[in-house]
């Protein structure tokens, strides 16, 4: 009889050298792990992020095995009030080993050390995803339903607000198949609306410009009714705004 053995542990480290070969390795994992890699920060930009160009506190963490082989990584940004995660990727052959948990835990430690409130991200909601995109996801071995369950297990919750990315959809318009999610360090079940809009302004500023980013963030608050706080729902759910609009 054979006995299963625990997989070898991984080490998470913060990449600080723009010439670190781990950046290329993580870039290859990113390209192979996402169904639409052209919508992500291109790996060619990783050295610039690590170098801190543009004044933003960008972070790239990689998870490595004992031999130094990169098994996954994450790109995120420390903004004035909270963090925002751009992407997490784990090599297909290394999935199921807790690597996403290790990366997320390291990010939260960084967010906490800088006195920030929590970590935002956005994630596709399956019921609003284009069928072609669903098929493309299957080809790379990912599933939006499983991903949202995994995000909930990490601690993320859906922000109950009508969120979309201002650009990236068909014809250059808004990308509306995403929900905004948030992992609050205080464990609360609401998030201040000003924290949401302030973080989105800072996150969008880089590609929309300050004025457009401010308008888009204000529009989100207006669509939500300008409450002082927004409820946090299970990460498997979509905001109330979308219910009945796109779900059968």
Coordinates of C-alpha atoms in Angstrom, one line a residue:
X1 CA 0.0 0.0 0.0
X2 CA 1.2 3.5 -0.8
X3 CA 0.5 6.5 1.2
X4 CA -0.1 10.0 -0.2
X5 CA 2.5 12.5 0.8
X6 CA 2.0 16.2 1.4
X7 CA 3.3 18.3 -1.4
X8 CA 6.6 20.1 -0.8
X9 CA 6.1 23.6 0.8
X10 CA 6.3 26.7 -1.2
X11 CA 8.0 30.0 -0.4
X12 CA 6.3 33.4 -1.2
X13 CA 8.7 36.3 -1.9
X14 CA 8.4 39.9 -3.0
X15 CA 10.2 40.5 -6.3
X16 CA 12.2 43.7 -6.0
X17 CA 14.8 43.3 -8.9
X18 CA 13.5 44.3 -12.3
X19 CA 15.9 41.7 -13.8
X20 CA 14.8 38.8 -11.6
X21 CA 14.2 35.8 -13.9
X22 CA 11.1 35.0 -11.8
X23 CA 9.3 37.8 -13.6
X24 CA 9.6 36.0 -16.9
X25 CA 8.5 32.7 -15.3
X26 CA 5.5 34.3 -13.7
X27 CA 4.7 36.0 -17.0
X28 CA 4.5 32.7 -18.8
X29 CA 2.2 31.3 -16.1
X30 CA 0.0 34.4 -16.4
X31 CA -0.2 34.0 -20.2
X32 CA -1.1 30.3 -19.9
X33 CA -3.6 30.7 -17.0
X34 CA -6.1 33.3 -18.3
X35 CA -8.5 33.0 -21.1
X36 CA -7.9 36.6 -22.3
X37 CA -4.3 37.5 -21.4
X38 CA -4.4 40.6 -23.7
X39 CA -6.8 42.2 -21.1
X40 CA -4.2 41.9 -18.3
X41 CA -1.1 43.9 -17.5
X42 CA 1.4 42.5 -20.0
X43 CA 4.4 40.6 -18.6
X44 CA 6.7 43.0 -20.5
X45 CA 5.5 45.7 -18.0
X46 CA 6.5 43.6 -14.9
X47 CA 10.0 45.1 -14.7
X48 CA 8.6 48.6 -14.8
X49 CA 6.1 47.8 -12.0
X50 CA 8.9 46.3 -9.9
X51 CA 11.0 49.4 -10.5
X52 CA 8.2 51.6 -9.1
X53 CA 7.8 53.8 -12.1
X54 CA 4.8 56.0 -12.2
X55 CA 4.8 56.6 -8.4
X56 CA 2.4 53.8 -7.6
X57 CA 3.4 51.2 -5.0
X58 CA 3.1 48.1 -7.2
X59 CA 3.8 44.6 -5.9
X60 CA 4.7 41.3 -7.6
X61 CA 4.9 38.3 -5.4
X62 CA 5.9 34.8 -6.6
X63 CA 5.5 31.4 -5.0
X64 CA 8.4 29.1 -5.5
X65 CA 9.2 25.5 -4.6
X66 CA 12.4 24.4 -2.9
X67 CA 14.3 24.4 -6.1
X68 CA 13.3 28.0 -6.9
X69 CA 10.8 27.0 -9.6
X70 CA 8.0 29.6 -9.9
X71 CA 4.6 28.0 -9.4
X72 CA 2.5 31.1 -9.3
X73 CA 2.4 34.8 -8.5
X74 CA 0.3 37.9 -8.1
X75 CA 0.3 41.5 -9.2
X76 CA -1.4 44.0 -6.8
X77 CA -1.1 47.7 -5.9
X78 CA -1.0 49.5 -2.6
X79 CA -3.2 52.6 -3.0
X80 CA -3.8 55.4 -0.5
X81 CA -6.6 53.7 1.4
X82 CA -6.6 50.0 0.3
X83 CA -4.9 47.5 -2.0
X84 CA -6.2 46.4 -5.4
X85 CA -5.3 43.0 -6.9
X86 CA -4.8 42.9 -10.6
X87 CA -4.2 39.2 -11.0
X88 CA -3.3 35.9 -9.4
X89 CA -2.1 32.9 -11.4
X90 CA -1.0 29.4 -10.4
X91 CA 0.6 27.0 -12.9
X92 CA -1.9 24.4 -14.0
X93 CA 0.2 21.5 -12.6
X94 CA 0.5 23.2 -9.2
X95 CA -3.2 23.9 -8.6
X96 CA -4.7 22.4 -5.5
X97 CA -1.6 22.9 -3.3
X98 CA -2.8 26.0 -1.4
X99 CA -0.6 28.4 -3.4
X100 CA -3.4 31.0 -3.9
X101 CA -3.9 30.9 -0.1
X102 CA -0.2 31.5 0.5
X103 CA -0.1 34.4 -2.0
X104 CA -3.2 36.0 -0.6
X105 CA -2.0 35.7 3.0
X106 CA 1.2 37.4 2.0
X107 CA -0.7 40.2 0.3
X108 CA -2.9 40.8 3.3
X109 CA 0.2 41.0 5.6
X110 CA 1.6 43.6 3.3
X111 CA -1.7 45.5 3.2
X112 CA -1.9 45.4 7.0
X113 CA 1.7 46.5 7.4
X114 CA 0.9 49.6 5.4
X115 CA -2.1 50.5 7.5
X116 CA -4.6 50.0 4.7
X117 CA -8.2 48.8 5.1
X118 CA -8.3 45.7 2.9
X119 CA -7.8 44.3 -0.6
X120 CA -10.1 44.9 -3.5
X121 CA -10.2 42.9 -6.8
X122 CA -12.7 42.3 -9.6
X123 CA -14.0 39.0 -10.9
X124 CA -16.2 37.7 -13.7
X125 CA -19.7 36.7 -12.8
X126 CA -20.6 33.6 -14.8
X127 CA -24.2 34.5 -15.6
X128 CA -23.0 37.6 -17.4
X129 CA -20.1 36.1 -19.2
X130 CA -20.1 35.7 -22.9
X131 CA -20.4 32.0 -24.0
X132 CA -17.3 32.3 -26.0
X133 CA -15.4 33.5 -23.0
X134 CA -16.7 30.5 -21.0
X135 CA -15.4 28.1 -23.6
X136 CA -12.0 29.9 -23.7
X137 CA -11.9 29.5 -19.9
X138 CA -12.5 25.8 -20.1
X139 CA -9.6 25.6 -22.6
X140 CA -7.1 26.9 -20.0
X141 CA -8.7 24.8 -17.2
X142 CA -10.5 27.5 -15.2
X143 CA -14.1 28.0 -14.3
X144 CA -15.8 31.3 -13.1
X145 CA -18.1 29.5 -10.7
X146 CA -15.3 27.6 -9.0
X147 CA -13.2 30.8 -9.0
X148 CA -15.8 32.7 -7.1
X149 CA -16.2 29.9 -4.5
X150 CA -12.4 30.0 -4.1
X151 CA -12.4 33.7 -3.7
X152 CA -15.1 33.5 -1.0
X153 CA -13.0 30.9 0.8
X154 CA -10.0 33.3 0.7
X155 CA -12.1 36.0 2.5
X156 CA -13.4 38.1 -0.4
X157 CA -17.0 39.4 -0.4
X158 CA -19.0 41.0 -3.3
X159 CA -19.5 44.7 -2.9
X160 CA -23.2 45.3 -3.4
X161 CA -22.8 48.0 -6.0
X162 CA -23.2 48.2 -9.8
X163 CA -19.6 47.9 -10.8
X164 CA -18.0 47.7 -14.2
X165 CA -14.7 48.6 -15.8
X166 CA -15.1 51.8 -17.8
X167 CA -13.2 50.5 -20.8
X168 CA -12.5 47.0 -22.2
X169 CA -15.9 45.9 -23.5
X170 CA -17.1 45.6 -27.1
X171 CA -16.5 48.7 -29.0
X172 CA -14.3 50.0 -26.2
X173 CA -17.2 50.5 -23.9
X174 CA -17.6 49.3 -20.3
X175 CA -16.8 45.7 -19.4
X176 CA -20.0 44.6 -17.5
X177 CA -19.4 41.0 -16.7
X178 CA -17.3 41.8 -13.6
X179 CA -18.2 42.3 -9.9
X180 CA -16.1 44.3 -7.4
X181 CA -15.0 42.1 -4.5
X182 CA -13.3 43.1 -1.3
X183 CA -11.5 41.4 1.6
X184 CA -11.8 43.7 4.7
X185 CA -9.1 43.4 7.3
X186 CA -11.7 44.3 10.0
X187 CA -13.9 41.4 9.0
X188 CA -16.9 43.7 8.6
X189 CA -20.0 43.1 6.6
X190 CA -20.1 46.5 5.0
X191 CA -17.6 48.8 3.3
X192 CA -17.6 52.6 3.3
X193 CA -18.7 54.0 0.0
X194 CA -16.0 56.6 0.1
X195 CA -13.4 53.8 0.5
X196 CA -14.7 52.1 -2.6
X197 CA -14.8 55.3 -4.7
X198 CA -11.5 56.6 -3.5
X199 CA -9.8 53.3 -4.2
X200 CA -11.3 53.0 -7.7
X201 CA -10.3 56.6 -8.5
X202 CA -6.7 55.8 -7.5
X203 CA -6.7 52.5 -9.4
X204 CA -8.3 53.9 -12.6
X205 CA -6.2 57.1 -12.6
X206 CA -3.3 55.4 -14.4
X207 CA -5.2 54.7 -17.6
X208 CA -8.3 56.9 -17.5
X209 CA -6.7 60.1 -16.2
X210 CA -7.7 61.9 -12.9
X211 CA -10.8 63.6 -14.2
X212 CA -12.3 60.5 -15.9
X213 CA -11.5 58.3 -13.0
X214 CA -13.2 60.6 -10.6
X215 CA -16.3 60.8 -12.8
X216 CA -16.5 57.0 -13.2
X217 CA -16.1 56.4 -9.4
X218 CA -18.8 59.1 -8.7
X219 CA -21.1 57.4 -11.2
X220 CA -20.8 54.1 -9.4
X221 CA -21.8 55.7 -6.1
X222 CA -24.7 57.4 -7.8
X223 CA -25.9 54.1 -9.4
X224 CA -25.8 52.5 -5.9
X225 CA -27.9 55.4 -4.4
X226 CA -25.0 57.2 -2.7
X227 CA -25.3 55.3 0.6
X228 CA -22.7 55.9 3.4
X229 CA -21.8 52.2 3.3
X230 CA -22.3 49.3 0.9
X231 CA -23.2 45.7 2.0
X232 CA -20.7 42.9 1.5
X233 CA -22.4 39.8 0.1
X234 CA -21.0 36.3 -0.3
X235 CA -18.4 36.3 -3.1
X236 CA -20.5 33.7 -5.0
X237 CA -23.3 36.3 -5.4
X238 CA -23.7 39.3 -7.7
X239 CA -24.9 42.7 -6.6
X240 CA -28.7 43.3 -6.3
X241 CA -28.4 45.8 -9.2
X242 CA -27.8 42.9 -11.7
X243 CA -30.5 40.5 -10.4
X244 CA -33.4 40.3 -12.9
X245 CA -31.4 42.2 -15.5
X246 CA -29.2 39.4 -16.7
X247 CA -30.2 36.3 -14.8
X248 CA -33.0 34.0 -15.8

